[in-house]
Structure formats: C-alpha cells, structure tokens
Coordinates of C-alpha atoms in Angstrom, one line a residue:
Chain N
M1 CA -63.3 92.0 -65.3
G2 CA -62.9 90.4 -68.7
V3 CA -62.4 93.0 -71.5
L4 CA -60.7 91.5 -74.5
E5 CA -59.0 93.4 -77.3
I6 CA -57.9 91.2 -80.3
S7 CA -55.9 93.4 -82.6
H8 CA -54.7 92.4 -86.0
I9 CA -54.0 88.7 -85.2
S10 CA -52.5 86.7 -88.1
R11 CA -51.3 83.1 -87.9
V12 CA -49.2 81.5 -90.6
F13 CA -48.3 77.8 -90.4
Q14 CA -45.0 76.7 -92.1
K15 CA -45.7 73.6 -94.2
G16 CA -42.4 72.1 -95.4
D17 CA -39.7 74.6 -96.4
D18 CA -41.3 77.1 -98.7
E19 CA -45.1 76.4 -98.4
E20 CA -47.1 78.6 -96.1
V21 CA -50.7 78.2 -94.9
V22 CA -52.4 81.3 -93.7
A23 CA -54.8 80.1 -91.0
L24 CA -55.8 83.5 -89.7
S25 CA -55.5 86.9 -91.3
D26 CA -55.9 90.2 -89.6
I27 CA -58.5 89.4 -87.0
V28 CA -59.7 92.5 -85.1
L29 CA -62.4 92.2 -82.4
S30 CA -63.3 93.9 -79.2
I31 CA -65.2 91.9 -76.6
A32 CA -66.9 93.6 -73.7
D33 CA -67.0 92.5 -70.1
D34 CA -69.5 89.6 -69.4
E35 CA -70.2 89.2 -73.0
F36 CA -71.0 85.8 -74.6
V37 CA -69.5 85.6 -78.1
S38 CA -69.6 82.5 -80.3
F39 CA -67.3 81.8 -83.3
V40 CA -68.7 79.7 -86.2
G41 CA -67.4 79.0 -89.6
P42 CA -66.7 76.2 -92.0
S43 CA -64.3 73.5 -90.9
G44 CA -60.7 74.6 -91.2
C45 CA -61.4 78.3 -90.8
G46 CA -59.1 78.7 -87.9
K47 CA -61.6 79.2 -85.1
T48 CA -59.8 76.7 -82.8
T49 CA -56.5 78.3 -83.7
L50 CA -57.8 81.7 -82.7
L51 CA -59.0 80.4 -79.4
R52 CA -55.7 78.7 -78.7
I53 CA -53.9 82.0 -79.4
I54 CA -56.2 83.8 -77.0
A55 CA -55.5 81.1 -74.5
G56 CA -51.7 81.6 -74.9
L57 CA -51.2 78.0 -76.1
D58 CA -50.3 79.1 -79.6
K59 CA -48.3 82.1 -80.7
A60 CA -49.7 84.6 -83.3
T61 CA -47.4 85.3 -86.2
S62 CA -48.4 89.0 -85.7
G63 CA -50.8 91.0 -83.6
T64 CA -51.7 91.0 -79.9
V65 CA -54.3 89.8 -77.6
I66 CA -54.9 92.1 -74.6
L67 CA -57.0 91.1 -71.6
D68 CA -57.9 93.9 -69.2
G69 CA -54.9 95.9 -70.4
E70 CA -52.4 93.1 -70.2
V71 CA -51.0 91.2 -73.2
I72 CA -51.5 87.4 -73.2
S73 CA -48.4 85.6 -74.2
D74 CA -48.4 82.5 -72.1
P75 CA -51.1 80.2 -70.8
G76 CA -52.2 80.9 -67.2
Q77 CA -54.9 81.2 -64.7
R78 CA -56.3 84.5 -66.0
V79 CA -57.9 82.5 -68.8
G80 CA -59.9 79.3 -68.2
M81 CA -60.4 76.8 -71.0
V82 CA -62.8 73.9 -71.6
F83 CA -61.5 71.6 -74.3
Q84 CA -63.4 69.7 -77.0
E85 CA -61.8 66.4 -76.1
Y86 CA -61.8 64.7 -72.9
S87 CA -59.2 66.6 -70.8
L88 CA -59.9 65.7 -67.2
F89 CA -56.9 64.1 -65.5
P90 CA -57.9 60.4 -65.2
W91 CA -55.7 59.8 -62.2
R92 CA -57.5 62.4 -60.1
N93 CA -61.0 62.1 -58.7
I94 CA -63.5 64.9 -59.3
L95 CA -62.6 66.8 -56.2
D96 CA -58.9 66.8 -57.1
N97 CA -59.6 67.6 -60.8
V98 CA -61.6 70.7 -59.9
G99 CA -59.1 71.7 -57.2
F100 CA -56.1 71.4 -59.5
G101 CA -55.8 75.1 -60.3
L102 CA -56.2 76.1 -56.7
E103 CA -53.6 73.5 -55.7
M104 CA -51.1 75.0 -58.2
R105 CA -51.8 78.3 -56.6
G106 CA -50.8 76.9 -53.3
M107 CA -54.1 77.2 -51.5
E108 CA -54.5 75.3 -48.2
K109 CA -56.4 72.0 -48.5
E110 CA -59.3 72.9 -46.3
E111 CA -60.0 76.2 -47.9
R112 CA -59.5 74.6 -51.3
L113 CA -62.1 71.9 -50.6
K114 CA -64.6 74.6 -49.6
V115 CA -64.2 76.4 -52.9
V116 CA -64.1 73.2 -54.9
R117 CA -67.3 71.8 -53.4
R118 CA -69.1 75.1 -54.2
Y119 CA -68.2 74.7 -57.9
I120 CA -69.0 71.0 -58.0
S121 CA -72.5 71.7 -56.6
L122 CA -72.8 74.5 -59.2
V123 CA -72.6 71.9 -61.9
G124 CA -74.8 69.5 -59.9
L125 CA -72.3 66.7 -59.3
S126 CA -72.0 66.8 -55.5
Q127 CA -72.7 63.1 -55.0
F128 CA -69.9 62.2 -57.5
E129 CA -67.1 64.2 -55.9
K130 CA -65.1 61.0 -55.0
S131 CA -65.6 59.4 -58.4
Y132 CA -62.9 59.1 -61.0
P133 CA -63.5 60.4 -64.5
Y134 CA -63.9 57.0 -66.1
E135 CA -67.0 56.5 -63.9
L136 CA -68.8 59.5 -65.4
S137 CA -70.8 60.0 -68.6
G138 CA -69.7 62.3 -71.3
G139 CA -72.0 65.1 -70.2
M140 CA -70.9 64.8 -66.6
R141 CA -67.3 64.9 -67.6
Q142 CA -67.8 68.2 -69.5
R143 CA -69.6 69.6 -66.4
V144 CA -66.5 68.7 -64.3
A145 CA -64.3 70.4 -67.0
I146 CA -66.4 73.5 -66.7
A147 CA -66.2 73.5 -62.9
R148 CA -62.5 73.0 -63.1
A149 CA -62.0 75.9 -65.5
L150 CA -64.2 78.2 -63.3
A151 CA -62.7 77.2 -60.0
T152 CA -59.7 79.5 -60.3
D153 CA -62.1 82.4 -61.1
P154 CA -60.6 83.4 -64.5
D155 CA -61.5 86.7 -66.1
L156 CA -62.2 85.0 -69.4
L157 CA -63.6 81.5 -70.2
L158 CA -62.8 79.9 -73.5
M159 CA -64.8 76.9 -74.8
D160 CA -63.7 74.9 -77.8
E161 CA -66.7 72.9 -79.0
P162 CA -67.3 71.7 -75.5
F163 CA -70.5 69.9 -76.3
G164 CA -69.5 68.6 -79.7
A165 CA -69.3 65.0 -78.6
L166 CA -72.6 64.9 -76.6
D167 CA -75.9 63.6 -77.9
A168 CA -78.6 66.1 -78.9
Q169 CA -80.7 66.0 -75.7
T170 CA -77.7 66.2 -73.3
R171 CA -76.3 69.0 -75.5
N172 CA -79.4 71.1 -75.3
H173 CA -79.6 70.7 -71.5
M174 CA -75.9 71.6 -71.1
Q175 CA -76.5 74.8 -73.1
C176 CA -79.2 75.8 -70.6
E177 CA -76.9 74.9 -67.7
L178 CA -74.1 76.9 -69.2
L179 CA -76.3 80.0 -69.5
D180 CA -77.4 79.6 -65.9
I181 CA -73.8 79.4 -64.8
W182 CA -73.0 82.4 -66.9
E183 CA -75.8 84.4 -65.3
T184 CA -74.7 83.6 -61.8
K185 CA -70.9 83.8 -62.3
K186 CA -70.8 86.7 -64.8
K187 CA -67.9 85.8 -67.0
T188 CA -66.8 86.8 -70.5
I189 CA -67.2 83.6 -72.6
L190 CA -65.8 82.9 -76.0
F191 CA -67.4 79.8 -77.5
V192 CA -66.3 77.9 -80.6
T193 CA -68.9 75.7 -82.2
H194 CA -69.8 74.3 -85.6
S195 CA -73.5 74.4 -84.7
C196 CA -75.4 77.6 -85.8
D197 CA -78.2 76.5 -83.5
E198 CA -76.0 76.4 -80.5
A199 CA -74.4 79.8 -81.4
V200 CA -77.7 81.6 -81.8
F201 CA -79.2 80.0 -78.7
L202 CA -76.3 81.0 -76.4
S203 CA -74.6 84.2 -77.7
D204 CA -74.9 87.9 -77.5
R205 CA -72.9 88.1 -80.7
V206 CA -72.0 85.5 -83.3
V207 CA -68.7 85.9 -85.2
V208 CA -68.8 84.2 -88.6
L209 CA -65.4 83.3 -90.0
S210 CA -64.6 82.5 -93.5
S211 CA -62.0 79.9 -94.5
R212 CA -58.5 80.0 -95.8
P213 CA -57.4 82.5 -94.9
G214 CA -59.6 82.7 -91.8
R215 CA -61.1 86.2 -91.6
I216 CA -64.0 87.8 -89.9
R217 CA -66.8 87.6 -92.4
K218 CA -69.6 89.1 -90.4
I219 CA -70.5 89.8 -86.8
I220 CA -74.1 89.3 -86.0
Q221 CA -75.9 90.7 -82.9
I222 CA -78.5 88.3 -81.5
P223 CA -81.2 90.7 -80.2
L224 CA -83.4 88.0 -78.7
S225 CA -84.1 88.0 -75.0
R226 CA -83.3 84.9 -72.9
P227 CA -84.6 82.2 -72.4
R228 CA -84.7 81.8 -76.1
D229 CA -87.1 79.6 -78.0
R230 CA -85.6 77.6 -80.8
T231 CA -88.9 77.4 -82.7
Q232 CA -89.5 81.2 -82.7
K233 CA -89.4 82.8 -86.2
E234 CA -86.6 85.3 -85.5
F235 CA -84.5 82.5 -84.0
I236 CA -84.9 80.4 -87.2
D237 CA -84.2 83.4 -89.5
L238 CA -81.0 84.2 -87.7
R239 CA -79.9 80.6 -87.8
R240 CA -80.7 80.3 -91.5
N241 CA -78.9 83.6 -92.2
I242 CA -75.7 82.3 -90.5
L243 CA -76.0 78.9 -92.1
E244 CA -76.2 80.4 -95.6
M245 CA -73.1 82.4 -95.0
I246 CA -71.2 79.3 -94.0
E247 CA -72.6 77.2 -96.9
E248 CA -71.6 79.8 -99.5
D249 CA -68.1 79.5 -98.2
E250 CA -68.1 75.8 -98.3
Q251 CA -69.4 75.7 -101.9
D252 CA -66.0 76.8 -103.2
K253 CA -64.6 73.5 -101.9
E254 CA -64.7 70.4 -103.9
R255 CA -67.9 68.6 -103.0
I256 CA -70.3 66.2 -104.5
K257 CA -73.5 67.9 -105.7
C258 CA -76.5 66.5 -103.8
N259 CA -80.0 66.5 -105.2
S260 CA -81.5 66.6 -101.7
G261 CA -79.8 69.9 -100.8
N262 CA -76.4 71.5 -100.9
Chain A
M1 CA -73.9 20.7 -65.8
N2 CA -72.2 19.6 -62.6
I3 CA -68.8 19.1 -64.4
N4 CA -69.1 22.6 -65.8
K5 CA -69.7 24.0 -62.4
F6 CA -66.8 22.1 -61.0
T7 CA -64.3 23.3 -63.7
R8 CA -65.1 26.9 -62.8
S9 CA -64.8 26.4 -59.0
A10 CA -61.8 27.5 -57.0
C11 CA -60.6 24.0 -56.3
F12 CA -60.2 23.1 -59.9
P13 CA -56.7 24.7 -60.2
L14 CA -55.8 22.8 -57.1
L15 CA -56.6 19.6 -58.9
S16 CA -54.0 20.3 -61.6
I17 CA -51.3 20.7 -58.9
I18 CA -52.3 17.6 -57.0
T19 CA -52.4 15.6 -60.3
A20 CA -48.9 16.8 -61.2
I21 CA -47.5 15.9 -57.7
I22 CA -49.0 12.4 -57.9
L23 CA -47.6 11.8 -61.4
W24 CA -44.2 13.1 -60.3
Q25 CA -44.2 10.8 -57.3
L26 CA -45.2 7.8 -59.3
I27 CA -42.7 8.4 -62.1
A28 CA -39.9 9.0 -59.6
V29 CA -40.6 6.0 -57.5
Y30 CA -41.7 3.4 -60.1
V31 CA -40.2 4.5 -63.5
V32 CA -37.0 6.3 -62.8
N33 CA -36.2 4.9 -59.4
N34 CA -33.0 7.0 -59.1
R35 CA -32.8 9.8 -56.6
F36 CA -29.9 11.4 -58.4
I37 CA -31.7 11.8 -61.7
L38 CA -35.2 12.5 -60.4
P39 CA -35.8 12.9 -56.6
S40 CA -39.4 12.2 -55.7
F41 CA -41.9 14.6 -54.2
T42 CA -41.5 13.1 -50.7
D43 CA -37.7 13.3 -51.0
V44 CA -37.9 16.9 -51.8
I45 CA -40.3 17.6 -48.9
R46 CA -37.9 15.8 -46.5
A47 CA -34.9 17.7 -47.8
F48 CA -36.9 20.9 -47.5
L49 CA -37.7 20.2 -43.8
D50 CA -34.1 19.3 -43.1
L51 CA -32.9 22.5 -44.7
C52 CA -35.4 24.4 -42.6
I53 CA -34.3 22.8 -39.4
S54 CA -30.6 23.5 -40.1
G55 CA -31.6 27.1 -41.0
T56 CA -29.3 27.6 -44.0
I57 CA -32.2 28.1 -46.4
F58 CA -33.3 31.2 -44.5
Q59 CA -29.8 32.6 -44.6
D60 CA -29.7 32.0 -48.3
F61 CA -33.1 33.6 -48.8
V62 CA -32.0 36.7 -46.9
V63 CA -28.8 37.1 -48.8
S64 CA -30.6 36.7 -52.1
M65 CA -33.2 39.3 -51.1
V66 CA -30.3 41.7 -50.3
H67 CA -28.9 41.1 -53.7
F68 CA -32.3 41.5 -55.3
F69 CA -33.1 44.8 -53.6
I70 CA -29.6 46.3 -54.1
G71 CA -29.9 45.6 -57.8
L72 CA -33.5 46.7 -58.2
G73 CA -33.0 49.7 -55.9
L74 CA -30.1 51.0 -58.0
S75 CA -32.2 50.4 -61.2
L76 CA -35.0 52.5 -59.9
L77 CA -32.6 55.2 -58.6
I78 CA -30.9 55.5 -61.9
G79 CA -33.5 54.3 -64.5
I80 CA -36.4 56.5 -63.5
P81 CA -34.6 59.9 -63.4
F82 CA -32.8 59.1 -66.7
G83 CA -36.0 57.9 -68.3
V84 CA -37.9 61.1 -67.1
L85 CA -35.2 63.4 -68.5
M86 CA -34.9 61.5 -71.8
G87 CA -38.7 61.4 -72.2
W88 CA -39.3 65.0 -71.4
F89 CA -36.3 66.7 -73.0
P90 CA -35.6 65.6 -76.6
C91 CA -32.0 66.8 -76.5
V92 CA -31.2 64.6 -73.5
N93 CA -32.7 61.7 -75.4
R94 CA -30.6 62.4 -78.5
F95 CA -27.4 62.5 -76.4
F96 CA -27.9 59.3 -74.4
D97 CA -29.8 57.2 -76.9
P98 CA -26.8 56.0 -78.9
L99 CA -24.9 55.0 -75.8
I100 CA -27.9 53.1 -74.4
E101 CA -28.5 51.3 -77.7
I102 CA -24.9 50.1 -77.7
I103 CA -24.8 49.0 -74.0
R104 CA -28.3 47.5 -73.8
P105 CA -27.8 44.4 -76.1
I106 CA -24.9 43.2 -74.0
P107 CA -26.4 40.3 -72.0
P108 CA -26.3 41.2 -68.2
L109 CA -24.4 37.9 -67.5
A110 CA -21.5 39.1 -69.7
W111 CA -20.8 41.7 -67.0
I112 CA -20.1 39.1 -64.4
P113 CA -16.3 39.1 -64.8
F114 CA -16.1 42.9 -64.4
A115 CA -18.6 42.8 -61.6
I116 CA -16.1 40.5 -59.7
V117 CA -13.1 42.6 -60.7
W118 CA -14.7 45.8 -59.6
F119 CA -16.6 44.8 -56.5
G120 CA -14.9 41.5 -55.5
L121 CA -16.9 38.6 -54.1
T122 CA -19.4 40.9 -52.4
D123 CA -23.2 41.5 -52.3
L124 CA -22.5 44.6 -54.4
A125 CA -21.1 42.5 -57.2
A126 CA -24.3 40.4 -57.4
G127 CA -26.4 43.5 -57.1
F128 CA -24.5 45.1 -59.9
V129 CA -25.3 42.3 -62.3
I130 CA -28.9 42.5 -61.3
F131 CA -28.8 46.2 -61.8
I132 CA -27.5 45.8 -65.4
G133 CA -30.3 43.4 -66.2
S134 CA -33.2 45.4 -64.7
V135 CA -32.2 49.0 -65.4
F136 CA -33.1 49.0 -69.1
P137 CA -36.7 47.8 -68.8
I138 CA -37.2 50.5 -66.2
L139 CA -35.4 53.2 -68.2
I140 CA -37.1 52.5 -71.5
N141 CA -40.6 52.2 -70.0
T142 CA -40.2 55.4 -68.1
Y143 CA -39.0 57.1 -71.3
E144 CA -41.9 55.7 -73.3
G145 CA -44.4 56.8 -70.6
F146 CA -43.0 60.4 -70.5
R147 CA -42.8 60.7 -74.3
N148 CA -46.4 59.6 -74.7
V149 CA -48.1 62.0 -72.2
P150 CA -51.2 63.2 -74.0
K151 CA -50.7 66.8 -75.2
I152 CA -54.2 67.7 -74.0
F153 CA -53.2 67.0 -70.3
V154 CA -50.1 69.1 -70.6
E155 CA -52.2 72.0 -72.1
A156 CA -55.0 71.6 -69.6
G157 CA -52.3 71.7 -66.9
K158 CA -50.7 74.9 -68.3
M159 CA -54.1 76.6 -68.4
L160 CA -54.6 75.8 -64.8
G161 CA -51.3 77.4 -63.7
C162 CA -48.9 74.4 -63.9
T163 CA -46.4 76.3 -65.9
N164 CA -42.8 75.2 -65.4
S165 CA -41.2 71.9 -66.4
L166 CA -40.7 70.7 -62.8
K167 CA -44.4 71.2 -62.0
L168 CA -45.6 69.7 -65.3
I169 CA -43.4 66.6 -64.7
R170 CA -44.6 66.2 -61.1
Y171 CA -48.3 66.8 -61.5
I172 CA -49.1 65.9 -65.1
A173 CA -46.4 63.7 -66.7
F174 CA -45.5 61.5 -63.8
P175 CA -49.1 60.3 -63.0
S176 CA -49.9 60.0 -66.6
A177 CA -46.8 57.8 -67.2
L178 CA -47.3 55.7 -64.1
P179 CA -48.9 52.7 -65.9
H180 CA -45.8 52.5 -68.1
L181 CA -43.5 52.8 -65.1
V182 CA -45.4 50.0 -63.3
S183 CA -45.2 47.6 -66.3
G184 CA -41.5 48.4 -66.7
F185 CA -40.9 47.7 -63.0
R186 CA -42.7 44.4 -63.4
V187 CA -40.6 43.3 -66.3
A188 CA -37.5 44.4 -64.4
C189 CA -38.5 42.2 -61.4
G190 CA -38.6 39.2 -63.7
V191 CA -35.2 39.9 -65.3
A192 CA -33.7 40.7 -61.9
W193 CA -34.8 37.4 -60.6
M194 CA -33.1 35.5 -63.5
C195 CA -29.9 37.5 -63.2
L196 CA -29.8 36.8 -59.5
V197 CA -29.6 33.1 -59.9
A198 CA -26.9 33.4 -62.6
A199 CA -24.8 35.9 -60.7
E200 CA -24.9 33.8 -57.6
M201 CA -24.1 30.6 -59.5
F202 CA -21.0 32.1 -61.0
G203 CA -19.5 32.6 -57.6
V204 CA -20.2 36.3 -57.2
S205 CA -21.5 35.5 -53.8
N206 CA -20.9 32.8 -51.1
F207 CA -24.5 32.6 -50.1
G208 CA -27.8 32.8 -51.8
L209 CA -30.6 30.7 -53.4
G210 CA -28.8 30.6 -56.7
Q211 CA -25.4 29.9 -55.2
K212 CA -26.8 26.9 -53.3
I213 CA -28.2 25.3 -56.4
W214 CA -24.7 25.0 -57.8
W215 CA -23.2 24.0 -54.4
Y216 CA -25.6 21.1 -53.9
Y217 CA -25.2 20.0 -57.6
N218 CA -21.5 19.7 -56.9
L219 CA -22.3 17.6 -53.8
H220 CA -24.7 15.5 -56.0
Q221 CA -27.6 16.2 -53.6
M222 CA -30.2 16.7 -56.3
D223 CA -33.1 16.7 -53.8
N224 CA -31.7 19.9 -52.3
V225 CA -31.2 21.3 -55.8
M226 CA -34.9 20.7 -56.4
V227 CA -35.8 22.4 -53.1
Y228 CA -33.9 25.6 -54.1
M229 CA -35.4 25.6 -57.5
L230 CA -38.9 25.4 -56.1
V231 CA -38.2 28.1 -53.5
L232 CA -36.9 30.4 -56.3
G233 CA -40.1 29.7 -58.3
F234 CA -42.4 30.4 -55.3
V235 CA -40.6 33.6 -54.2
G236 CA -40.7 34.9 -57.7
L237 CA -44.4 34.1 -57.8
I238 CA -45.0 35.8 -54.5
I239 CA -43.1 38.9 -55.5
D240 CA -45.2 39.3 -58.6
F241 CA -48.4 38.7 -56.6
I242 CA -47.6 41.2 -54.0
F243 CA -46.7 43.7 -56.6
R244 CA -49.9 43.2 -58.6
L245 CA -52.1 43.3 -55.6
G246 CA -50.3 46.3 -54.0
I247 CA -49.8 48.6 -56.9
K248 CA -52.9 48.0 -59.0
R249 CA -55.2 48.5 -56.1
T250 CA -53.6 51.7 -54.9
L251 CA -51.6 53.6 -57.4
L252 CA -53.5 52.6 -60.5
K253 CA -57.0 52.6 -59.0
W254 CA -58.1 55.2 -61.5
R255 CA -57.5 52.8 -64.4
E256 CA -60.1 50.3 -63.4
G257 CA -62.5 49.9 -66.2
E258 CA -60.3 51.8 -68.6
V259 CA -58.5 48.6 -69.5
N260 CA -60.4 45.3 -69.5

C-alpha cells in the first residue's frame, strides 16, 4: 500500500533573527496507491523541501503528511529515497550497499543476499555485485541507488532529480527502466524534476509548483497511454503547456531579456 | 635511451644507497680517520654483528617495542572514543576543546619529569610520554573525520533504517571517517617513535634503543651509537611500510581510484 495524504503543509525558514522565508505554503494533495506523480517548478520553488518533509528528513512548520493512515514524522524504512547527488556508501560494495536496509532490519546474511541479488538483477547489474561505487558510471550508480531504496520494499518511493546529473541518452534509457520497475514492483512514486519532458514522459499526474512562496499552481493529468512517444503531438502540447506555466513564473525574476527567446 | 631506461629500473634506488655507503667509507677512512668522530661503514657493521652476538640489541628492541605499543595503545584507547564523541556531539566538543587546546601545545618531552614522578623508572613512564605525544594526532584526526561525515550519507542511512546515534556512528560515520583515522594514526606513529627515543634517553627506562644511544655515547663507543641510530631508522621505516601495505590494501580498498 502507498496512499499519501499531504494536508496543509507549510515550511518557513528562519533567516537571521527577524527575516523569514516561506518555502512552502499550504500544500494539499492526495496521492493514490501505485500512482506516479511528478513535481516540477522553477528553481527555488520548494519541490525538494516538500520531498524532504515527506521523507521525514525535514519538519514542516505546520501541516501533516499521512502515509496509509500513519503520520510521517521521522525518516524510516516505510519510505525509500533516491537522492540527486551521489549517495551510495563508497566503503561498501554493491551487494552491501543494496543490502544495507535489510542489514539494519537484522535480516540473516543468507536470506539477505537472496533478496539483494534479486534487486541487483532487477536493475541489470548482476555482474557488478562485488564492485565498489567508484568503479561504476553515473547511470549505474543511480541504478544501484534505486535498487537500494527498493530492497526494503517501502510503501512509497521518493526520487529527487535522480537523473539530473546523467547525459541525455542515459537519462532517457533510465526513464524507461524506471517505468519497467514501476510496472513490475507497483509502487507509489513521487518524482521531483526540473525537466518537463521527463515529467510528462513518466507521470500519471504532474504537479506544477510556483515559487516563493511555493504553492501548487496546477495539477495536470497525463492521459497518454504508455509507452509514450515524445514526438507525438499531445505529448508536445502537454510539455509546452507546463513549460509556459513555469516560464511565466520565472519572468517575475530579474533576468536578462534574450532576443532568441525568453 | 638506455640511460633513461636504467633510471626508471628497480635497481636505480639501490645505486644511490651504494654510492652513499662508498662515500661514507672513503670519507671516514681517508679524510676523517677518527673512529670517535665518524666510525666507518665497516666499523658499524662489525659493531652491529658484535651486538647481535651478545644479544643485547634484541633485548633493547623488545623493550622499545613494549614502550611503543603501550603508548600507542593508550592513545588509540583514549583518542578514538574522545574524538568520536567530540566530532559527533557538538556539546562534548565545546566542553573539551578549551582543555585540549591548552594541554596540546605542551611538548610531550616536558612531561618526562612527571612521568618519572608518577610511574617511576618503569615501562609505563616511557609509555606515558609516548602516549602524550601520539594521542593528539589521533584525537584531532578522529574528530575531523567525524565532523566532516557528508550529510547525504547520514540522511541516506536514516532513510534505510539506521536511526539512532549508535547505529549511525557504527555504520555510517566510522567507515566514512576511516581515512582520517588512518592518517592520524600514521602521524601518531611518527611522533611516538620520536618521543620513544627522548623518553628512553632521559633515563625513564633502563633498556631500549634510545637509552642505549645515550649509554654508548657515555662510553664513547660511537660505532655502537651509529648502529642504534640506524636500527631506529630502519624499524621506523618498517613500521610505516607495514602500516601502509596492511591498511591501504584492506581497510581502505574502496578508496582506490578516488585519490590519485
């Protein structure tokens, strides 16, 4: 199960003594079981902050996050997270990285290895199980990170721009791989990205946030059936639609006017 | 071409040692010609063989090793836990930091009188001086290592069920800080070796490689002094070598390629 209720989440950062920055304001959102939801928005709109609150790594100033009827207040194994940066433990090989959560749970070594090998083969890295992270490419490292987050079988998977640092080809391929995994494992996934293309390609729904204070500007259903074609007209229209919303928001900021576009 | 190849070969470093020995021998025999001021290479070799036959050098070696490991062992036993607590809990750091900053600049050798007063002329007194010298590099490097654990590893650990401080220290902070600990230990070994000679020379002990240097100086047997000096150098070199080979190949295997 992975039904998420986000109710009236606000987050205020204290800056100095009297200055306050409102990062998130009154976010209300319900997410169904096995749904794939992306968050997009201009930089600084608080999408990462929202994800961190859902993870339990950050505390909301007000409001609650409820997963399957239970409030999330601390980080734990009910929620899996794939970070933007490189977060694998460099001192552990791939087997031990993916097995970390199960080890913390106190699972016997032999049983653990069985589960871990299944997840490593799910991301196609079986021949690298003894390698250390420094020996892997960026795409392979993020695959391991996905396997590690999934190995404890969390109800909810959070992904914070997981493919942001990858090159375009690897990135497109990883998106397809992620959808395959999502189809087989059936998880609720919340995915933060700055790429509208990625959001439209992957999601059931795209949540567009506006910046300062971060609010939900619009929630867009993606009615296209999978596998999706990036060159299809509906796909392009949806993408343009979302992009325009973000651009409008960015125009308020101080920016140099460009002749070749916005 | 051929010279280039030769300078890169394994026997080239050997050449420098052989050249130095020949020069030493020539200067000692033909220029200085005084065994007290500069014993020659062959004098030193002869003295070394005599000392080996009489067996005292082995006894001194063992006693020095006992001092060394008492001191270094105490440093690890005290330096690492304190470093961990100070690095992980800021309040512990704020409490102990002023004390450490005051005690640390006192040169370890300044503790010799109190070492003798407190422990007498025992192995423990020498060990104590070595401890004072080597505890700070270990403590401070451990502290630095634990303070600089990347936040992302801690957060990733928390998400995967590593939730209390004890678990986080054991599974995340300790392995992440290990390179710092290792370099601290290596510096500590060097300082410990220096303190060892000084402590033994000042009469803290009745045996030991350092003590014998002073002893033979008083007997004006400079060839024996030179033997002990070289033994100290070689043992120090071997300790560092074993350490590098042992630790970097096992504990820090995961760092290959990350640095150089």
